[in-house]
PDB file of C-alpha atoms and ligand atoms in Angstrom:
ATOM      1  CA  UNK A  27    -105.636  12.099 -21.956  1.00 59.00           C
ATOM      2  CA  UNK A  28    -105.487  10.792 -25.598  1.00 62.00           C
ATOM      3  CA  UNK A  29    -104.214   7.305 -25.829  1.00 70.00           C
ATOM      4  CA  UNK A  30    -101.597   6.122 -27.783  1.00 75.00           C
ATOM      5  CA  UNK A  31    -101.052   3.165 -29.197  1.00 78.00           C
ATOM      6  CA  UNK A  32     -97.928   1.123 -28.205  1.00 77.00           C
ATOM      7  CA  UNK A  33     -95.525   0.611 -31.274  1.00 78.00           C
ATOM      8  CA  UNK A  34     -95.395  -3.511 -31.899  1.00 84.00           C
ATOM      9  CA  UNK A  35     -93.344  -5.553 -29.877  1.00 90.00           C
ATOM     10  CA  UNK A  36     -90.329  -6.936 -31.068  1.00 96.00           C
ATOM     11  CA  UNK A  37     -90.290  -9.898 -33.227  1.00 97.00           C
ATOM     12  CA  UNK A  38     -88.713 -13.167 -31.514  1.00 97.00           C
ATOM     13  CA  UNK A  39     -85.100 -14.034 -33.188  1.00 98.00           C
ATOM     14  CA  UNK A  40     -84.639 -16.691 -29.939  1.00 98.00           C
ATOM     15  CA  UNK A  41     -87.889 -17.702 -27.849  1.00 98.00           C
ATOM     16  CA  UNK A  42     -87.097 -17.712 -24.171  1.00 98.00           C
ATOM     17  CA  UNK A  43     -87.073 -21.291 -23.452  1.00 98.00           C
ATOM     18  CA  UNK A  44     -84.368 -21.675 -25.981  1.00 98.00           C
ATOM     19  CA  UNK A  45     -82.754 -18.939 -24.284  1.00 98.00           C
ATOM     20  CA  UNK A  46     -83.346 -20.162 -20.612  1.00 98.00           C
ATOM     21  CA  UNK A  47     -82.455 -24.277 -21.613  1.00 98.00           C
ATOM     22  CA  UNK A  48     -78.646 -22.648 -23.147  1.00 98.00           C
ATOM     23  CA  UNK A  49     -78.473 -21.434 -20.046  1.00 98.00           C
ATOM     24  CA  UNK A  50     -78.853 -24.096 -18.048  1.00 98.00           C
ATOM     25  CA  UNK A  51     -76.728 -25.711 -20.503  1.00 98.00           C
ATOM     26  CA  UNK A  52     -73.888 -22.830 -19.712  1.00 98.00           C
ATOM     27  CA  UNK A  53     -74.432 -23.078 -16.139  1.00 98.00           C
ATOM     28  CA  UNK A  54     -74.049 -27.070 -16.312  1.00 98.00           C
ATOM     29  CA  UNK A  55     -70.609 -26.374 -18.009  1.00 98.00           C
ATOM     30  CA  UNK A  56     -69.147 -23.877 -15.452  1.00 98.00           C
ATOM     31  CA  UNK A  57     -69.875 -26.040 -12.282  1.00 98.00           C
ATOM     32  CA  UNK A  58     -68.056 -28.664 -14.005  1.00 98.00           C
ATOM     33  CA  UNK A  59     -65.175 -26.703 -15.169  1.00 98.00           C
ATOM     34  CA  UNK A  60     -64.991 -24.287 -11.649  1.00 98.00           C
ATOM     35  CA  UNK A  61     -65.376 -28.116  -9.788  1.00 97.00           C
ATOM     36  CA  UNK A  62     -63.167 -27.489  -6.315  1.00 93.00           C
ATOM     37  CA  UNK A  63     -62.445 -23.621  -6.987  1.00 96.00           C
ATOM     38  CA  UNK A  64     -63.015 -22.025  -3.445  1.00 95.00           C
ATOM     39  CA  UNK A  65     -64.589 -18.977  -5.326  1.00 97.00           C
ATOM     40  CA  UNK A  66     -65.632 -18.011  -8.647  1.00 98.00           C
ATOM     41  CA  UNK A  67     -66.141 -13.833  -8.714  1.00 98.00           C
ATOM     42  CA  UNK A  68     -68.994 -13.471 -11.539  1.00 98.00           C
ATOM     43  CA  UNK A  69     -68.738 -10.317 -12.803  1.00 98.00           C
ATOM     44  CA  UNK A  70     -71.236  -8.582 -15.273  1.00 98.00           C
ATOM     45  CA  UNK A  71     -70.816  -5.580 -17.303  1.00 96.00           C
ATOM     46  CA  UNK A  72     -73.813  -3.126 -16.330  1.00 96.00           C
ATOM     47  CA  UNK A  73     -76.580  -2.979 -16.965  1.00 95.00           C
ATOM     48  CA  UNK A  74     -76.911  -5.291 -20.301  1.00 96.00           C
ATOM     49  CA  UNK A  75     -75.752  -8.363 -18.578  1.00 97.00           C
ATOM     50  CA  UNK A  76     -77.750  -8.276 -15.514  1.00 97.00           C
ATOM     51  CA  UNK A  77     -80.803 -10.720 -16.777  1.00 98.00           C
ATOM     52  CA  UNK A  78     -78.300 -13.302 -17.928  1.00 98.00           C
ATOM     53  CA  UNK A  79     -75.877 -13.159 -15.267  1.00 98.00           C
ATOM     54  CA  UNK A  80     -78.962 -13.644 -12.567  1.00 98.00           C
ATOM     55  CA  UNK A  81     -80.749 -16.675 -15.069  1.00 97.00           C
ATOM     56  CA  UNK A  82     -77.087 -17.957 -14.953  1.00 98.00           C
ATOM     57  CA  UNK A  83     -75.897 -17.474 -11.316  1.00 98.00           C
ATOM     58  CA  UNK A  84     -79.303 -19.430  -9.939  1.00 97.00           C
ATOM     59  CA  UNK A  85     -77.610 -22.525 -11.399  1.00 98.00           C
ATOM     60  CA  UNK A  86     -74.571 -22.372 -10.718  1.00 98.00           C
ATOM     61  CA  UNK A  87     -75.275 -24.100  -7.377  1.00 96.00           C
ATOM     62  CA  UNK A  88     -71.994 -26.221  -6.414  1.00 96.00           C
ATOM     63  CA  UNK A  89     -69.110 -23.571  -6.386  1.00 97.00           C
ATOM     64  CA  UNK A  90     -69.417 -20.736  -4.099  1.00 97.00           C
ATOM     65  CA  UNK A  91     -69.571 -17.972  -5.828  1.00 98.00           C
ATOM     66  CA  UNK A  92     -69.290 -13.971  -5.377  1.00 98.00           C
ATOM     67  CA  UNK A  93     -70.953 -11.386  -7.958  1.00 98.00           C
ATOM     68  CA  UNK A  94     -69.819  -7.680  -8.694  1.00 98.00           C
ATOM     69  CA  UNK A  95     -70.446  -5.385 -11.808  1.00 98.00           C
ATOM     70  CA  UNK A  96     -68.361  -3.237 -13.997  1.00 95.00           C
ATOM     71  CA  UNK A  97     -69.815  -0.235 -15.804  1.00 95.00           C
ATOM     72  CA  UNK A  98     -68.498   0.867 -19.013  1.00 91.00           C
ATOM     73  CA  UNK A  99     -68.923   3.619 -21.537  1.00 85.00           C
ATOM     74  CA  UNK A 100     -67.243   3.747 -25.066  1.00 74.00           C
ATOM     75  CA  UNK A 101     -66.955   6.275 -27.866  1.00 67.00           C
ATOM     76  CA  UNK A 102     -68.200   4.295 -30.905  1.00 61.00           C
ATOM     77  CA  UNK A 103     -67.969   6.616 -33.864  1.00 56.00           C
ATOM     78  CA  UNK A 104     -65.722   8.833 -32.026  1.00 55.00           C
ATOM     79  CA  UNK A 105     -62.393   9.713 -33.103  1.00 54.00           C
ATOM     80  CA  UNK A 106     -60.914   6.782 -31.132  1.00 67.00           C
ATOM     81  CA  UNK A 107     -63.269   3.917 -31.677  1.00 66.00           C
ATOM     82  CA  UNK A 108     -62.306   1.508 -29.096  1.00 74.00           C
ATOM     83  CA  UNK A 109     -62.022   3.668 -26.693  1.00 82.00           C
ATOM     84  CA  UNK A 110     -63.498   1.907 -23.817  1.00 86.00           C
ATOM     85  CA  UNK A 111     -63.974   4.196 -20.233  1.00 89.00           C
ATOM     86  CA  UNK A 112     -64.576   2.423 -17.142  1.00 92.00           C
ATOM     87  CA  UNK A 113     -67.433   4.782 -15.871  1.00 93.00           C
ATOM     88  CA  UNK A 114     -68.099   2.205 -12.525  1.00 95.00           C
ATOM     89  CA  UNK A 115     -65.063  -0.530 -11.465  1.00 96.00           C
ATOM     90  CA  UNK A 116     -65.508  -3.639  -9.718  1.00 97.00           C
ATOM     91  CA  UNK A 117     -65.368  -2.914  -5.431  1.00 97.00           C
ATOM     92  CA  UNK A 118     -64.171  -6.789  -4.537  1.00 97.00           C
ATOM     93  CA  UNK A 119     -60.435  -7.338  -4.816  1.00 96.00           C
ATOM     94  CA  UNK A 120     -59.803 -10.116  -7.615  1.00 96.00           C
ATOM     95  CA  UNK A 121     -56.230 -11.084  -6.930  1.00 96.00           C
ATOM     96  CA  UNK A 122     -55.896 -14.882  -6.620  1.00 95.00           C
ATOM     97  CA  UNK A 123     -59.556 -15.413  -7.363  1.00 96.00           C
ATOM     98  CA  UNK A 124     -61.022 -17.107 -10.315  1.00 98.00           C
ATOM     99  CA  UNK A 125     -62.998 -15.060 -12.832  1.00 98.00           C
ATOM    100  CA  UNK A 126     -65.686 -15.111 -14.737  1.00 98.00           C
ATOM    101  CA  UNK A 127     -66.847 -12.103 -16.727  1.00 98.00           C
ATOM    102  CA  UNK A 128     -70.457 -12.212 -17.974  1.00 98.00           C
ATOM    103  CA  UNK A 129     -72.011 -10.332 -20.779  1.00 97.00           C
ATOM    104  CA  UNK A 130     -75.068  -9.978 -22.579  1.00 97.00           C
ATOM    105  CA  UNK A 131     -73.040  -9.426 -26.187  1.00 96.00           C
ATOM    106  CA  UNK A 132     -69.409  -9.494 -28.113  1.00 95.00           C
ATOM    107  CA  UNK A 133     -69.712  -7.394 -30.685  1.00 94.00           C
ATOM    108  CA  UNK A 134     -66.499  -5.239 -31.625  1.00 92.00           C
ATOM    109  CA  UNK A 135     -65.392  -6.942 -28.876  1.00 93.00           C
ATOM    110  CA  UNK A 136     -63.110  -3.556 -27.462  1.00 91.00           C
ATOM    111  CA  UNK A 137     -65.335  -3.555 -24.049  1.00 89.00           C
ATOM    112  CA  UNK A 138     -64.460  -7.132 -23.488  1.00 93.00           C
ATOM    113  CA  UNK A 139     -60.931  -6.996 -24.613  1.00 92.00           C
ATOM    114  CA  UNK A 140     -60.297  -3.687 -22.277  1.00 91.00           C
ATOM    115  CA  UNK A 141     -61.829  -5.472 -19.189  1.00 94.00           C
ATOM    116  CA  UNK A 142     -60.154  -8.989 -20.145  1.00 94.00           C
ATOM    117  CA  UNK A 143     -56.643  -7.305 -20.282  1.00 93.00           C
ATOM    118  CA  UNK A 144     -57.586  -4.994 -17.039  1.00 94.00           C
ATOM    119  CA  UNK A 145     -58.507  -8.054 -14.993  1.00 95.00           C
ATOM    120  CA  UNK A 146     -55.314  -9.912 -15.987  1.00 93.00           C
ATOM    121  CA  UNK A 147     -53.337  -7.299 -14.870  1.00 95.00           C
ATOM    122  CA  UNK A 148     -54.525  -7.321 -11.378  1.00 95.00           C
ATOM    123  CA  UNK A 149     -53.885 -10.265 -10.639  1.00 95.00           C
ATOM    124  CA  UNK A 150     -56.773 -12.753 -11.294  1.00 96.00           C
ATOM    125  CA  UNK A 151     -55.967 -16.241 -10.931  1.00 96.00           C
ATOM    126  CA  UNK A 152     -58.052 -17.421 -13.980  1.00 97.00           C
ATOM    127  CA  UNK A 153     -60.538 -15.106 -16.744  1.00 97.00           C
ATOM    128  CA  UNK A 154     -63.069 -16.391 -18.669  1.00 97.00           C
ATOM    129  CA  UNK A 155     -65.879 -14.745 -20.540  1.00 97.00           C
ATOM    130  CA  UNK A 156     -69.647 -16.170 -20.568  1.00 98.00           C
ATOM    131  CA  UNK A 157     -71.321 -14.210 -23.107  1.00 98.00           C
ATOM    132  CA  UNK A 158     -75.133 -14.796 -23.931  1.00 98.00           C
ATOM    133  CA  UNK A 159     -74.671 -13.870 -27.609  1.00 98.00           C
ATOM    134  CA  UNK A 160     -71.960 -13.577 -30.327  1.00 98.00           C
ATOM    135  CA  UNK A 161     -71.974 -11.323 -33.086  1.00 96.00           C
ATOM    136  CA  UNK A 162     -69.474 -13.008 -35.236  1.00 95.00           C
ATOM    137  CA  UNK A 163     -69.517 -10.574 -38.018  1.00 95.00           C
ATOM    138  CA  UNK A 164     -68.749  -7.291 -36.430  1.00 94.00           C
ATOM    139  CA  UNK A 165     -65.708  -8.324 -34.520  1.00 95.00           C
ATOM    140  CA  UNK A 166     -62.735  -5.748 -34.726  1.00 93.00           C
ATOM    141  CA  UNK A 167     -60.581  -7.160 -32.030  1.00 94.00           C
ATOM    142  CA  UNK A 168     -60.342 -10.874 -30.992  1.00 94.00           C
ATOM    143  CA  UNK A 169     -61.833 -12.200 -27.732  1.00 95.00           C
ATOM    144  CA  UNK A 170     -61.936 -15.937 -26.610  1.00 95.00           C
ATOM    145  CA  UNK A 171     -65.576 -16.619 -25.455  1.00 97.00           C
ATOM    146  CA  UNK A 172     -64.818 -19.619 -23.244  1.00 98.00           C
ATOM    147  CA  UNK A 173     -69.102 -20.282 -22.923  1.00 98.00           C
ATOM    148  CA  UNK A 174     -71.352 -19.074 -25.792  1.00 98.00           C
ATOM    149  CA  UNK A 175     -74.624 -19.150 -25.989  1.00 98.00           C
ATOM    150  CA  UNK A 176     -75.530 -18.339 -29.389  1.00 98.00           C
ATOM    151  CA  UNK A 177     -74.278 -16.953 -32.115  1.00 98.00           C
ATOM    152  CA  UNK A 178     -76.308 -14.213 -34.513  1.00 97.00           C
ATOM    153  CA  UNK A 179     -75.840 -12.092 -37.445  1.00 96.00           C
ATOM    154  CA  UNK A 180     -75.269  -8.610 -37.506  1.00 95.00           C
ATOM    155  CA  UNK A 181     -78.941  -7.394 -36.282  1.00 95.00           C
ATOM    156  CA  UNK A 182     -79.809  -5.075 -33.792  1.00 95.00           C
ATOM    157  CA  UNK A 183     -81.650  -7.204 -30.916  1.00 97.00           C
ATOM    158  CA  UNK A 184     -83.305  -6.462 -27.814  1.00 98.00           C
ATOM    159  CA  UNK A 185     -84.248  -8.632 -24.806  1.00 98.00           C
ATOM    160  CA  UNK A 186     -83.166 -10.713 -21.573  1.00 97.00           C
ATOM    161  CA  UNK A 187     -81.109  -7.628 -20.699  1.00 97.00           C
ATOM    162  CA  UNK A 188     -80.396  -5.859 -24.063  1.00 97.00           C
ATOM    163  CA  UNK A 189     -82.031  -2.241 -25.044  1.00 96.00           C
ATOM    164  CA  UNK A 190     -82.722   0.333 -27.526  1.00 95.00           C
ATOM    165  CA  UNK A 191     -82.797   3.866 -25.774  1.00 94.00           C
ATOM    166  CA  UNK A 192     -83.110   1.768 -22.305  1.00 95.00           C
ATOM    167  CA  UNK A 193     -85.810  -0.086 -23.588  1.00 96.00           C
ATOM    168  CA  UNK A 194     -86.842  -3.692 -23.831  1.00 97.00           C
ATOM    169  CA  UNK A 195     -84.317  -4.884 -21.535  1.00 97.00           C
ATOM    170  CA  UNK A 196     -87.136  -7.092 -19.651  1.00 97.00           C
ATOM    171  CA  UNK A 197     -87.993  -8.976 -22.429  1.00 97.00           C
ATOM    172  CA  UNK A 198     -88.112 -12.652 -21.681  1.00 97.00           C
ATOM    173  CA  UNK A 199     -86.815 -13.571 -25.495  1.00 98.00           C
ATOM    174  CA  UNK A 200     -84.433 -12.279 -27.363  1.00 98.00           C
ATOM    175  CA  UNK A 201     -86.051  -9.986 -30.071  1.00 98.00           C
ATOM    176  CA  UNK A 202     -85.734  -7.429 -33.360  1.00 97.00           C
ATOM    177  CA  UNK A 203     -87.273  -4.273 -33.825  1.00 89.00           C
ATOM    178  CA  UNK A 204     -89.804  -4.160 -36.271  1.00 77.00           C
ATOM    179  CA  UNK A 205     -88.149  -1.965 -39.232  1.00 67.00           C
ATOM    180  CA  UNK A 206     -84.767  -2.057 -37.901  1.00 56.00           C
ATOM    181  CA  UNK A 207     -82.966   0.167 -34.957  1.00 49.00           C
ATOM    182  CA  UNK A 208     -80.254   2.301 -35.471  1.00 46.00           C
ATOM    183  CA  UNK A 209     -77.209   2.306 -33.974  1.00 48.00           C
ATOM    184  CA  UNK A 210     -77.727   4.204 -30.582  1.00 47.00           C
ATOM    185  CA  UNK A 211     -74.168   5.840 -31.641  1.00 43.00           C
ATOM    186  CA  UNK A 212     -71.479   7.963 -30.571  1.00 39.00           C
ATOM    187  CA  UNK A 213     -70.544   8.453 -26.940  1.00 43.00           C
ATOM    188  CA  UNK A 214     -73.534   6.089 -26.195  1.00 52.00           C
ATOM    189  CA  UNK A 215     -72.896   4.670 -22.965  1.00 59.00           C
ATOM    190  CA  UNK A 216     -72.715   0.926 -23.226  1.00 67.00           C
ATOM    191  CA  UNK A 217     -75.177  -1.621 -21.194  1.00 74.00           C
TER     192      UNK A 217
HETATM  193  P1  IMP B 306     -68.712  -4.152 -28.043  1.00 70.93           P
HETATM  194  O1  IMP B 306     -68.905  -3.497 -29.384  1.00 70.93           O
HETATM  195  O2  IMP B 306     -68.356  -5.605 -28.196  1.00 70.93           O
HETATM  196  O3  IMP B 306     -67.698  -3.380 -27.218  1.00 70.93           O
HETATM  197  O4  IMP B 306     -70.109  -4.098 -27.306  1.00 70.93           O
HETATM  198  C1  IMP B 306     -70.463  -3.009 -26.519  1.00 70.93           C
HETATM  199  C2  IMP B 306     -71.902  -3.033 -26.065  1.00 70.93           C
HETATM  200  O5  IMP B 306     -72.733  -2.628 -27.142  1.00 70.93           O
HETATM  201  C3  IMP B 306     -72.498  -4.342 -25.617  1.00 70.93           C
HETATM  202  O6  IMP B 306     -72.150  -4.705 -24.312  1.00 70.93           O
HETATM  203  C4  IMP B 306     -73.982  -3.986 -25.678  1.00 70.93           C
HETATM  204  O7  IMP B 306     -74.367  -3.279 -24.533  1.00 70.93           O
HETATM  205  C5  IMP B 306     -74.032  -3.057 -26.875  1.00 70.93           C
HETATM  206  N1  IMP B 306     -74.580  -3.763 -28.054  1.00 70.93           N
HETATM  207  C6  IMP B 306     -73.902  -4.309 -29.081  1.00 70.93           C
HETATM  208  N2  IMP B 306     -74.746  -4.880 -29.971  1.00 70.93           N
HETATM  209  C7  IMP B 306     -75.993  -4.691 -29.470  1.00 70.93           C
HETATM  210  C8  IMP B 306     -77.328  -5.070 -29.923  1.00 70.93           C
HETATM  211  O8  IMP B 306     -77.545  -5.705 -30.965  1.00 70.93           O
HETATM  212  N3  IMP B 306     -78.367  -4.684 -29.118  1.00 70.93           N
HETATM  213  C9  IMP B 306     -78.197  -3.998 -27.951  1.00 70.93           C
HETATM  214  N4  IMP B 306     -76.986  -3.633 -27.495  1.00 70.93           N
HETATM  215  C10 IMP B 306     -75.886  -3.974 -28.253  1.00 70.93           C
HETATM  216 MG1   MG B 307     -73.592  -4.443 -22.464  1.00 70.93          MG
END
């Protein structure tokens, strides 16, 4: 078999332990805020989220806490961008319960604003958003991000959960590919 060479690994936009310390810091915050809650529901959007949410989670130590996902899908580039389709829903009933939505990235913001408003509506007692990075400049609909961990320009990065073509996700830093990445595009599903 002829061997190939592996392209170059991403270069590092944030190193891990900066990622891991905001973290903590994130994690700090939420036990202080969800102080006396009787449960927090964590939910992450799949599968982007799920290296942040589990980093996160392991410190959140002092309020009990339940985790489910959400699985989404939207039509970027489509004839209706927004157009968010919940492809997987949550199975725990939220009514009453505090919530906490976790996600790797706000960019557009439309998947965060369609699960936000769908939350709300059944009944959570409280909805927050953690998100592990902001993409300030690309935002077509306003969501609240109650804990950020950093904010970055309009690059396409990979790492601690984020992927190009389902790659990269296990990255232990938060990275850009070499050259640039396109946009994965239309009726891409999301993660
Ligand atoms: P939205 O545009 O805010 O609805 O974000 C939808 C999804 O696009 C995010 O949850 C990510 O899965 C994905 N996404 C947005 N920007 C990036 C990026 O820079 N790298 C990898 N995935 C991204
Ligand atoms: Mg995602």
């Amino acid at each position: 078999m002829r061997e190939k060479s592996p392209p170059p690994p991403p270069s590092v936009l944030i190193a891990g332990d900066r990622v891991q310390a905001r973290i903590h810091e994130l994690a700090a915050a939420i036990e202080r805020d969800y102080a006396g809650s009787d449960l927090l529901i964590a939910i992450g959007v799949l599968k982007g989220s799920v290296f942040f949410l589990v980093e996160l989670l392991k410190h959140v130590r002092s309020v009990p806490v339940a985790v489910d996902f959400f699985q989404t899908s939207s039509y970027r580039g489509g004839t209706s961008p927004g157009e968010v389709r919940i492809r997987k829903d949550v199975d725990l009933s939220i009514r009453g319960h505090d919530v906490l939505l976790v996600e790797d990235i706000v960019d557009t913001g439309y998947t965060l604003r369609t699960i936000l408003d769908l939350l709300r509506f059944r009944g959570a007692r409280s909805v927050k958003l953690c998100a592990l990075l902001d993409k300030v400049e690309t935002r077509k609909v306003e969501v609240p991000i109650d804990y950020k961990g950093f904010e970055i320009a309009d690059v396409f990065v990979v790492g601690y959960g984020l992927d190009y073509e389902e790659r990269y996700r296990n990255l232990p830093y938060i990275g850009v590919l070499e050259g640039g990445a396109a946009d994965p595009g239309a009726g891409a599903e999301d993660g």
